[in-house]
Coordinates of C-alpha atoms in Angstrom, one line a residue:
M1 CA -82.2 150.0 70.2
R2 CA -81.4 151.2 66.7
N3 CA -78.2 152.8 67.9
S4 CA -77.2 149.6 69.7
V5 CA -77.7 147.6 66.6
L6 CA -75.8 150.1 64.5
R7 CA -72.9 150.0 66.9
Q8 CA -72.8 146.2 66.8
T9 CA -73.0 146.3 63.0
I10 CA -70.1 148.8 62.7
G11 CA -68.1 146.6 65.1
L12 CA -68.8 143.5 63.1
L13 CA -67.9 145.3 59.8
I14 CA -64.6 146.4 61.3
F15 CA -64.0 142.9 62.6
L16 CA -64.6 141.4 59.1
I17 CA -62.4 144.0 57.5
T18 CA -59.7 143.2 60.0
A19 CA -60.1 139.5 59.4
N20 CA -59.8 140.0 55.7
T21 CA -56.6 142.0 56.2
V22 CA -55.3 139.2 58.3
L23 CA -56.0 136.7 55.6
S24 CA -54.6 138.8 52.8
A25 CA -51.4 139.4 54.8
Q26 CA -51.1 135.6 55.3
N27 CA -50.9 136.0 59.1
K28 CA -51.1 133.0 61.3
I29 CA -54.1 132.6 63.7
I30 CA -53.2 130.0 66.4
Q31 CA -55.2 128.6 69.2
V32 CA -53.2 129.1 72.4
W33 CA -54.3 125.9 74.0
N34 CA -55.3 123.8 71.0
G35 CA -58.7 123.0 72.6
K36 CA -57.4 122.0 76.0
V37 CA -57.8 125.2 78.1
P38 CA -56.4 124.8 81.6
G39 CA -59.0 125.3 84.4
E40 CA -61.9 125.6 82.0
I41 CA -65.5 125.3 83.0
K42 CA -67.5 124.7 79.8
D43 CA -70.5 126.9 79.1
P44 CA -72.1 126.7 75.6
N45 CA -73.8 130.0 76.1
Y46 CA -70.6 131.9 76.7
K47 CA -69.6 133.1 73.2
Q48 CA -67.1 135.7 72.0
I49 CA -68.7 139.0 70.8
V50 CA -67.6 142.3 69.4
D51 CA -68.5 145.2 71.7
S52 CA -68.5 148.7 70.2
A53 CA -70.3 150.5 73.0
Y54 CA -67.2 152.4 74.1
Y55 CA -63.9 151.3 72.5
I56 CA -64.3 148.5 70.0
K57 CA -63.4 145.4 72.0
L58 CA -63.6 141.6 71.9
R59 CA -65.5 140.3 74.9
N60 CA -66.3 136.9 76.3
I61 CA -63.0 135.3 75.1
S62 CA -62.9 131.7 76.3
K63 CA -60.7 130.3 73.6
P64 CA -57.6 132.5 73.5
T65 CA -55.7 133.0 70.2
I66 CA -52.6 134.6 68.9
E67 CA -52.4 136.3 65.6
V68 CA -48.8 136.3 64.1
Y69 CA -47.9 139.3 62.0
P70 CA -44.5 138.4 60.6
A71 CA -41.9 141.0 59.8
S72 CA -41.1 141.2 56.1
A73 CA -38.1 139.1 54.9
D74 CA -36.2 142.2 53.9
N75 CA -36.8 144.0 57.2
N76 CA -36.7 141.2 59.8
S77 CA -34.7 142.1 62.9
G78 CA -35.2 138.6 64.4
T79 CA -37.1 140.2 67.2
A80 CA -40.7 139.3 68.2
M81 CA -43.1 140.9 70.6
V82 CA -46.3 139.5 72.1
V83 CA -48.9 142.3 72.1
C84 CA -51.4 142.5 75.0
P85 CA -54.2 145.0 74.3
G86 CA -55.9 146.7 77.1
G87 CA -59.6 146.7 78.1
G88 CA -59.8 146.6 81.9
Y89 CA -59.8 142.8 81.9
Y90 CA -63.4 143.3 80.6
G91 CA -62.6 143.3 76.9
V92 CA -59.6 143.3 74.5
S93 CA -59.1 146.5 72.4
F94 CA -58.0 144.5 69.5
L95 CA -57.8 147.4 66.9
S96 CA -56.0 150.4 68.5
E97 CA -53.9 148.4 70.9
G98 CA -53.6 145.2 68.8
V99 CA -53.8 145.4 65.0
E100 CA -52.4 149.0 64.8
I101 CA -49.5 148.1 67.1
A102 CA -48.7 145.0 65.1
K103 CA -48.4 147.1 61.9
W104 CA -46.2 149.6 63.7
L105 CA -43.9 146.8 65.0
N106 CA -43.7 145.3 61.5
Q107 CA -42.4 148.6 60.2
L108 CA -39.6 148.3 62.8
G109 CA -38.7 144.8 61.6
I110 CA -40.4 143.1 64.5
T111 CA -42.7 140.1 64.2
A112 CA -45.9 141.0 66.2
V113 CA -47.9 138.3 68.0
V114 CA -51.3 139.8 69.1
L115 CA -52.7 137.9 72.1
H116 CA -56.5 137.7 72.5
Y117 CA -56.3 136.5 76.1
R118 CA -59.1 135.1 78.2
L119 CA -61.1 137.7 80.3
P120 CA -61.5 136.7 83.9
N121 CA -64.9 135.1 84.6
D122 CA -65.9 132.7 87.4
A123 CA -68.5 131.2 85.2
I124 CA -66.0 129.6 82.9
M125 CA -62.8 129.4 85.0
E126 CA -61.8 127.5 88.1
N127 CA -59.4 130.3 89.0
K128 CA -60.0 133.5 87.0
S129 CA -57.1 135.4 88.6
I130 CA -54.5 133.2 86.8
A131 CA -56.2 132.7 83.4
P132 CA -54.7 135.7 81.7
L133 CA -51.3 134.9 83.1
Q134 CA -51.6 131.3 81.8
D135 CA -52.3 132.7 78.3
G136 CA -49.5 135.2 78.5
Q137 CA -46.9 132.6 79.6
E138 CA -48.0 130.1 76.9
A139 CA -47.9 132.8 74.2
I140 CA -44.3 133.5 75.0
R141 CA -43.6 129.8 74.9
I142 CA -45.3 129.3 71.6
V143 CA -43.2 132.0 70.0
R144 CA -40.0 130.6 71.5
R145 CA -40.9 127.1 70.3
N146 CA -41.5 128.3 66.8
A147 CA -38.6 130.8 66.7
K148 CA -36.6 129.0 64.0
E149 CA -39.6 128.5 61.7
W150 CA -40.7 132.1 62.1
G151 CA -37.3 133.6 61.6
I152 CA -37.0 134.8 65.2
D153 CA -34.1 134.8 67.6
P154 CA -35.3 132.9 70.7
H155 CA -33.4 135.4 72.9
K156 CA -35.1 138.4 71.4
I157 CA -38.7 137.8 72.4
G158 CA -40.4 140.7 74.2
I159 CA -43.9 141.6 75.4
I160 CA -45.8 144.9 75.1
G161 CA -49.0 145.7 77.0
F162 CA -51.5 148.6 77.3
S163 CA -53.5 149.5 80.4
A164 CA -54.8 146.2 81.8
G165 CA -52.7 144.5 79.1
G166 CA -49.8 146.2 80.7
H167 CA -50.7 144.4 83.9
L168 CA -50.7 141.2 82.1
A169 CA -47.3 142.0 80.4
S170 CA -45.8 143.0 83.7
A171 CA -47.3 139.9 85.3
V172 CA -45.6 137.6 82.7
S173 CA -42.4 139.6 83.3
T174 CA -42.4 139.0 87.0
H175 CA -44.3 135.7 87.3
F176 CA -42.7 133.8 84.4
N177 CA -41.3 131.1 86.6
E178 CA -44.7 130.6 88.5
K179 CA -46.2 127.2 87.6
V180 CA -49.8 128.1 86.8
Y181 CA -50.5 125.2 84.5
D182 CA -49.0 121.9 83.4
Q183 CA -46.4 122.7 80.8
I184 CA -45.7 120.3 77.9
D185 CA -42.0 121.1 78.0
T186 CA -39.3 123.2 79.7
T187 CA -39.5 126.2 77.2
S188 CA -38.9 129.4 79.1
A189 CA -41.8 131.9 79.5
R190 CA -39.5 134.7 80.4
P191 CA -39.7 137.7 78.0
D192 CA -36.4 139.2 77.1
F193 CA -37.8 142.7 77.5
S194 CA -41.1 144.4 78.1
V195 CA -42.7 147.6 76.9
L196 CA -45.5 148.9 79.2
I197 CA -47.8 151.6 78.0
Y198 CA -49.9 153.5 80.6
P199 CA -50.0 150.1 82.4
V200 CA -52.0 148.9 85.4
I201 CA -49.2 147.5 87.6
S202 CA -50.5 147.4 91.1
M203 CA -53.6 145.9 92.7
D204 CA -53.2 148.2 95.7
S205 CA -56.7 149.9 96.0
T206 CA -55.1 153.4 96.4
I207 CA -53.5 153.4 93.0
T208 CA -54.9 150.6 90.9
H209 CA -57.6 150.7 88.2
A210 CA -60.6 149.6 90.2
G211 CA -62.3 147.8 87.2
S212 CA -59.2 145.8 86.3
R213 CA -58.7 144.8 90.0
E214 CA -62.3 143.7 90.5
N215 CA -62.5 141.8 87.1
L216 CA -59.3 140.0 87.9
L217 CA -59.4 139.4 91.6
G218 CA -63.1 139.8 92.6
K219 CA -64.9 142.3 94.8
H220 CA -63.1 141.4 98.0
P221 CA -59.7 139.9 97.3
S222 CA -57.5 138.7 100.2
P223 CA -54.4 140.8 101.1
E224 CA -52.2 137.9 99.9
L225 CA -53.9 137.9 96.5
V226 CA -53.6 141.7 96.2
K227 CA -49.9 141.5 97.0
H228 CA -49.3 138.6 94.7
F229 CA -50.6 140.5 91.7
S230 CA -49.2 143.8 92.6
N231 CA -46.3 143.4 90.1
E232 CA -44.2 146.2 91.5
L233 CA -43.8 144.0 94.6
Q234 CA -42.7 141.0 92.5
V235 CA -39.8 142.5 90.7
S236 CA -36.5 140.7 91.1
K237 CA -33.1 140.7 89.4
E238 CA -34.5 138.2 86.9
T239 CA -37.2 140.6 85.7
P240 CA -36.5 141.6 82.1
P241 CA -35.6 145.2 81.2
A242 CA -38.5 147.5 80.7
F243 CA -39.6 150.6 78.8
L244 CA -42.6 152.4 80.3
I245 CA -44.7 155.4 79.3
H246 CA -47.4 157.2 81.3
S247 CA -49.2 160.5 81.3
I248 CA -49.3 162.4 84.5
D249 CA -52.9 163.4 83.8
D250 CA -54.1 159.8 83.4
G251 CA -57.4 159.7 85.2
A252 CA -58.0 156.0 84.8
V253 CA -54.7 154.5 85.8
P254 CA -52.6 156.7 88.1
V255 CA -49.0 157.4 87.0
Q256 CA -47.8 156.0 90.3
N257 CA -48.2 152.5 88.8
S258 CA -45.4 153.1 86.4
I259 CA -43.3 155.0 88.9
D260 CA -43.4 152.3 91.5
Y261 CA -42.5 149.6 88.9
A262 CA -39.5 151.7 87.7
L263 CA -38.3 152.2 91.3
A264 CA -38.6 148.5 91.9
M265 CA -36.5 147.9 88.8
K266 CA -33.9 150.4 90.0
K267 CA -33.8 148.7 93.4
H268 CA -32.9 145.3 91.8
N269 CA -30.5 146.9 89.2
V270 CA -32.6 145.9 86.2
P271 CA -32.4 148.3 83.2
C272 CA -35.5 150.4 83.0
E273 CA -36.5 153.6 81.1
L274 CA -39.6 155.6 82.2
H275 CA -41.2 158.5 80.2
I276 CA -43.8 160.6 82.0
Y277 CA -45.7 163.0 79.8
Q278 CA -47.6 166.1 80.8
S279 CA -50.8 165.2 78.9
G280 CA -52.5 162.5 77.1
G281 CA -54.8 161.0 79.6
H282 CA -55.4 157.3 79.0
G283 CA -55.9 154.9 76.1
Y284 CA -54.2 156.8 73.3
G285 CA -52.5 153.9 71.6
L286 CA -49.9 155.0 69.2
G287 CA -50.9 158.6 69.8
K288 CA -53.0 160.9 67.6
S289 CA -52.5 164.4 69.1
K290 CA -49.7 166.9 68.5
N291 CA -48.7 166.7 72.1
T292 CA -45.5 165.0 73.4
E293 CA -47.2 161.8 74.5
S294 CA -47.7 161.0 70.8
T295 CA -43.9 160.8 70.5
W296 CA -43.6 157.7 72.6
P297 CA -43.2 155.4 69.6
Q298 CA -40.1 157.2 68.5
A299 CA -38.7 157.1 72.0
C300 CA -39.5 153.4 72.2
R301 CA -37.9 152.7 68.8
K302 CA -34.7 154.4 70.1
W303 CA -34.7 152.3 73.2
L304 CA -35.1 149.1 71.1
E305 CA -32.2 150.2 68.9
A306 CA -30.0 151.0 71.9
R307 CA -30.6 147.5 73.3
G308 CA -29.9 145.9 70.0
Y309 CA -33.4 144.5 69.3
I310 CA -33.8 146.5 66.0
G311 CA -31.6 148.5 63.6
E312 CA -28.0 149.3 63.9
K313 CA -26.6 149.4 67.4
E314 CA -22.9 149.5 67.2
V315 CA -20.3 151.7 65.7
P316 CA -21.0 153.7 62.5
K317 CA -19.8 151.7 59.6
V318 CA -17.1 154.1 58.5
G319 CA -16.4 152.2 55.3
F320 CA -17.4 148.8 56.7
G321 CA -20.5 146.8 56.3
E322 CA -19.5 145.0 53.1
P323 CA -20.6 141.4 52.7
A324 CA -18.0 139.0 54.2
K325 CA -15.6 137.4 51.7
L326 CA -14.8 134.1 53.3
G327 CA -11.4 132.4 53.0
L328 CA -10.6 128.7 53.4
D329 CA -9.9 129.0 57.1
D330 CA -12.9 131.3 57.8
K331 CA -15.0 128.5 59.3
P332 CA -16.3 127.3 62.7
A333 CA -13.6 126.1 65.1
F334 CA -16.1 124.3 67.3
D335 CA -19.7 123.1 67.2
D336 CA -22.4 125.4 68.4
P337 CA -23.4 125.1 72.1
P338 CA -26.3 122.8 73.1
V339 CA -29.9 124.1 73.1
G340 CA -30.8 125.9 76.3
F341 CA -27.2 126.6 77.3
R342 CA -28.0 130.1 78.4
E343 CA -31.4 129.6 79.9
K344 CA -32.0 129.7 83.7
R345 CA -32.6 126.3 85.1
D346 CA -34.5 126.1 88.3
N347 CA -32.8 122.9 89.5
R348 CA -29.4 124.5 89.4
A349 CA -27.5 126.6 91.9
H350 CA -27.1 130.2 90.8
G351 CA -24.5 132.8 91.3
T352 CA -25.0 136.4 92.6
I353 CA -24.6 139.6 90.6
T354 CA -24.0 142.7 92.7
T355 CA -23.6 146.3 91.7
V356 CA -20.4 147.8 93.2
Q357 CA -19.3 151.4 93.4
Y358 CA -15.6 152.3 93.5
D359 CA -13.4 155.4 93.5
S360 CA -11.6 155.8 90.3
K361 CA -8.4 157.6 91.2
T362 CA -7.3 157.8 87.6
L363 CA -10.5 159.6 86.7
G364 CA -11.1 161.5 89.9
T365 CA -14.7 160.3 90.1
R366 CA -16.9 157.5 91.5
R367 CA -18.0 154.7 89.1
E368 CA -20.0 151.5 89.1
M369 CA -19.4 147.9 87.9
M370 CA -21.3 144.7 88.3
V371 CA -19.6 141.6 89.9
Y372 CA -20.7 138.0 89.6
T373 CA -19.8 135.6 92.4
P374 CA -20.4 131.9 91.8
P375 CA -22.7 129.7 93.8
G376 CA -21.1 128.9 97.2
Y377 CA -18.6 131.8 96.9
S378 CA -16.4 131.7 100.0
P379 CA -13.6 134.1 101.1
D380 CA -11.8 131.0 102.3
K381 CA -11.2 130.0 98.6
K382 CA -9.3 131.7 95.8
Y383 CA -11.0 132.4 92.4
P384 CA -9.8 133.4 88.9
V385 CA -11.4 136.5 87.4
L386 CA -12.9 137.1 83.9
Y387 CA -13.4 140.7 82.9
L388 CA -16.1 141.2 80.3
L389 CA -16.4 144.4 78.3
H390 CA -19.6 145.6 76.6
G391 CA -20.4 147.3 73.3
L392 CA -20.9 150.9 72.2
N393 CA -23.9 152.8 73.7
S394 CA -24.7 149.8 75.9
G395 CA -23.7 149.4 79.6
N396 CA -22.3 146.9 82.0
G397 CA -25.7 145.1 82.1
Q398 CA -25.3 143.9 78.5
W399 CA -23.4 140.7 79.3
P400 CA -25.7 139.5 82.2
Y401 CA -29.1 140.9 81.0
W402 CA -28.8 140.4 77.3
V403 CA -26.3 137.7 76.7
H404 CA -27.1 136.0 80.1
A405 CA -23.5 135.4 80.9
D406 CA -24.4 134.4 84.5
Y407 CA -26.7 131.6 83.3
I408 CA -24.0 130.3 81.0
I409 CA -21.5 130.1 83.9
D410 CA -24.1 128.6 86.2
N411 CA -25.0 125.9 83.8
L412 CA -21.4 125.0 82.9
L413 CA -20.5 124.8 86.6
A414 CA -23.5 122.6 87.3
D415 CA -22.4 120.3 84.4
G416 CA -18.9 120.1 85.8
K417 CA -17.3 121.7 82.7
I418 CA -15.6 124.6 84.3
K419 CA -14.3 125.6 87.7
P420 CA -15.9 128.5 89.7
M421 CA -14.8 131.9 88.7
I422 CA -15.7 135.6 89.3
M423 CA -16.9 137.7 86.5
V424 CA -16.6 141.5 86.4
F425 CA -18.7 143.7 84.2
P426 CA -17.2 147.2 84.1
N427 CA -18.7 150.2 82.4
C428 CA -16.3 150.6 79.5
N429 CA -17.1 154.3 78.9
T430 CA -15.4 156.6 81.4
N431 CA -17.9 159.4 80.6
V432 CA -20.4 157.3 82.6
T433 CA -20.1 157.8 86.3
V434 CA -22.3 157.6 89.4
E435 CA -23.0 161.3 89.0
N436 CA -23.5 161.1 85.3
P437 CA -25.1 157.7 84.6
K438 CA -26.2 158.4 81.0
A439 CA -23.8 159.8 78.5
D440 CA -25.0 162.1 75.7
E441 CA -24.8 160.0 72.5
L442 CA -24.5 163.1 70.3
E443 CA -21.6 164.5 72.3
E444 CA -20.0 161.0 72.4
R445 CA -20.1 160.8 68.6
K446 CA -18.7 164.3 68.3
G447 CA -15.9 163.5 70.7
G448 CA -14.9 160.3 68.8
Y449 CA -16.0 158.0 71.7
K450 CA -12.8 158.9 73.7
G451 CA -14.4 157.5 76.9
Y452 CA -13.7 154.0 75.5
G453 CA -10.0 154.7 74.9
K454 CA -7.0 155.2 77.0
S455 CA -8.9 156.6 79.9
F456 CA -10.8 153.3 80.3
E457 CA -7.6 151.3 79.9
N458 CA -6.1 153.2 82.8
D459 CA -9.3 152.8 84.9
L460 CA -9.3 149.1 84.3
L461 CA -5.6 148.5 85.1
L462 CA -5.1 151.0 87.9
D463 CA -8.5 151.0 89.6
I464 CA -10.8 148.2 88.7
V465 CA -8.4 145.3 88.8
P466 CA -6.9 146.5 92.1
F467 CA -10.3 147.0 93.6
I468 CA -11.4 143.5 92.7
E469 CA -8.2 142.0 94.1
S470 CA -8.5 143.9 97.4
H471 CA -12.2 143.2 98.0
Y472 CA -12.7 139.6 96.7
S473 CA -10.8 136.4 97.4
V474 CA -9.1 136.0 94.0
Y475 CA -5.7 135.0 92.6
T476 CA -3.6 138.0 91.6
D477 CA -1.4 136.6 88.8
P478 CA -1.9 136.8 85.0
K479 CA -2.7 133.1 84.6
H480 CA -5.8 133.7 86.7
R481 CA -7.0 136.8 84.8
A482 CA -8.9 136.8 81.5
L483 CA -10.2 139.7 79.5
A484 CA -12.8 139.5 76.7
G485 CA -15.4 141.7 75.1
L486 CA -18.0 142.1 72.4
S487 CA -18.0 144.7 69.6
M488 CA -16.5 147.9 70.9
G489 CA -15.5 145.9 74.0
G490 CA -13.9 143.3 71.7
G491 CA -11.7 145.9 70.3
Q492 CA -10.9 147.2 73.8
S493 CA -10.0 143.7 75.0
L494 CA -7.6 143.1 72.1
N495 CA -6.1 146.6 72.5
I496 CA -5.6 146.3 76.3
G497 CA -4.9 142.6 76.6
L498 CA -2.3 142.4 73.9
S499 CA -0.5 145.4 75.3
H500 CA -0.5 144.0 78.8
I501 CA 0.6 140.4 78.7
N502 CA 1.9 140.7 82.2
T503 CA -1.7 141.3 83.4
F504 CA -3.9 139.0 81.3
A505 CA -3.0 135.5 80.1
Y506 CA -6.3 135.0 78.3
V507 CA -7.7 137.5 75.8
G508 CA -10.8 137.3 73.6
G509 CA -12.3 139.6 71.0
F510 CA -15.9 138.7 69.8
S511 CA -17.2 140.7 66.8
S512 CA -14.4 143.3 67.4
A513 CA -15.3 146.8 66.2
P514 CA -13.4 149.4 64.2
N515 CA -11.8 150.7 67.4
T516 CA -9.4 147.7 67.2
N517 CA -5.9 149.1 67.0
E518 CA -4.1 149.0 63.6
F519 CA -6.7 146.8 61.8
G520 CA -10.0 148.5 62.7
G521 CA -9.5 151.7 60.7
L522 CA -9.9 154.1 63.5
S523 CA -6.5 153.8 65.2
E524 CA -3.0 153.5 63.8
N525 CA -1.6 152.2 67.2
K526 CA 0.2 148.9 67.1
L527 CA -2.1 146.1 68.1
V528 CA 0.7 143.9 69.4
P529 CA 3.7 145.9 70.7
D530 CA 5.7 142.8 71.6
L531 CA 5.1 139.8 69.3
A532 CA 7.6 137.6 71.1
A533 CA 5.9 138.2 74.5
V534 CA 2.5 137.4 73.0
K535 CA 3.7 134.1 71.5
K536 CA 5.5 133.1 74.7
R537 CA 3.2 134.2 77.5
L538 CA -0.4 134.4 76.2
K539 CA -2.2 131.1 77.0
V540 CA -5.4 131.7 74.9
L541 CA -6.0 134.3 72.2
W542 CA -9.5 134.0 70.9
L543 CA -11.0 135.8 67.8
A544 CA -14.5 135.2 66.7
C545 CA -17.0 136.8 64.3
G546 CA -20.1 135.8 62.5
S547 CA -20.0 135.7 58.7
K548 CA -23.2 137.8 58.6
D549 CA -21.6 140.6 60.6
G550 CA -21.0 143.9 58.7
L551 CA -17.8 144.3 60.8
F552 CA -16.4 140.9 59.8
S553 CA -13.5 142.3 57.9
V554 CA -12.0 143.8 61.1
S555 CA -11.6 140.4 62.8
Q556 CA -10.6 138.8 59.5
R557 CA -7.7 141.2 59.1
V558 CA -6.6 140.6 62.7
H559 CA -6.7 136.9 62.1
Q560 CA -4.6 137.2 58.9
Y561 CA -2.0 139.2 60.7
F562 CA -1.7 136.6 63.5
K563 CA -1.5 133.9 61.0
E564 CA 1.3 135.6 59.0
Q565 CA 3.2 136.3 62.2
G566 CA 2.8 132.8 63.6
V567 CA 0.8 133.9 66.7
P568 CA -1.2 130.9 68.1
H569 CA -4.9 131.8 68.3
V570 CA -8.4 130.4 67.9
W571 CA -10.3 131.8 64.9
N572 CA -14.0 130.9 65.2
V573 CA -16.3 131.9 62.3
D574 CA -19.9 130.9 62.3
S575 CA -23.0 132.0 60.5
N576 CA -24.3 134.6 63.0
A577 CA -24.6 138.3 62.7
H578 CA -23.5 141.1 65.1
D579 CA -25.8 139.9 67.9
D580 CA -26.1 138.3 71.3
T581 CA -26.3 134.7 69.8
E582 CA -22.7 135.2 68.5
W583 CA -21.5 136.6 71.8
A584 CA -23.2 134.0 74.0
N585 CA -21.9 131.1 71.8
N586 CA -18.3 132.3 72.0
L587 CA -18.5 133.0 75.7
Y588 CA -19.7 129.5 76.3
L589 CA -16.7 128.1 74.3
F590 CA -14.1 130.6 75.5
I591 CA -14.6 130.0 79.2
Q592 CA -14.1 126.3 78.7
H593 CA -10.5 127.0 77.5
I594 CA -9.3 129.4 80.1
F595 CA -8.0 128.9 83.7
K596 CA -6.6 125.5 82.9

């Protein structure tokens, strides 16, 4: 009895200390449902408690909350993550998998939103199996609704979950479109990415965590319910990219959970990274040992950097990065797109993205690209083609999975603002092949990123374009071909497009990087070999860069050159940085000016 009282006292003291820390840090504590909990059965005897019998947990949560830990103003990446602590759907491990995680995320420049979700219980819920999912969906929506006020990019909202919290995070990532409560608006509940740490994924009795399954679904769930909440079976091409870690000696949640989810992601061509460690067992949070599983936060940080959610993602600054010095004509050429222009709309027809392999004769290897065909694509019709090039150390999924280029096209088509087109997303680094899908970044840097140079130009012109024109029903003349890119791909698009006016009649460079010929600083090659041909034959030349972009001077110098030489072009300068908002906005505007 005395030990029990002592444990409860210690738990309460820790809770009070944590609460005091929250108040002193001026974090926000928000009721998820503002008193109107969906499917609630009221029970005055059901009260939240702190349980320190095993791990310190919050239990009996009937009024879910989120605690917002904002990133500091001088280290704010604009990214936010909803944090789902574990606890077997029996409790919420709010310290080791909540508060500590929030502090770590803040160090990375990420705003952390710790979710104290409801724990499934028939006594207070009409349908306990969907209660955590309801809370998870609404948490994402709350963050997205408040993005501007909280200094968050609404397209950089992720979710991280541990153990049973990993099941919730993967459920939100696969069931985000499922209507499990009456929404107050159309705000999307889809996370932009997920991080799953020793997660429960499946409800299959052969690999699940038995306690989590029973607490969520009951003792004898139907096969349909088991399948529905086995999230590895619910992965689709809309599922957000994921980073997973698991230890092979995990005795609580078998490693097969993460393996099956990763394989499902591969099947649907969704970016996914899985780290399996030799040791660690289960429930180690940020990691405390000297073994390799404790290095997962560093691996995760690198993954977040590579996908552009934190830190520097693009080319080394090589003398760039100075604040933009704006001239009189460095201003927006158009208004920003309307709210929701790149969100998936359920009432609209959607195109199809397919991963295609082709033989690159110029490189002597086999490569992959992604191809978007519009809704209602028919071989009986002819379509123009837009080739979109990605940035450094990214991949051909950057445009569809990060910028959401396909949703932008779908929505513009549905609104009658453009005609159907095909989009091609090549891999712009020729060192990446089917046999070698992941280039060594250190070796790339040592080699001067040559895979993005002439070899890709030849691959694009001699292999990719001919492949598209022989396998799809498309026009084969310049006025029906467009080339545009972001960052390193922006430089590539300008370099290639302006040297091949007979191939592309529309060229766009968004946030072009130092690889831009003549004006980027890394190449002395002429950007425009034939000025007269560019002036006469190019239908649209588009330059764009945000004034907060450290590479602004590259695009500014190109603009000044075109201006001096009398080359007609669009020069669009807004207040964005080197980010997906800039690229999505300009894609939306650019595609409404091509193929006219």
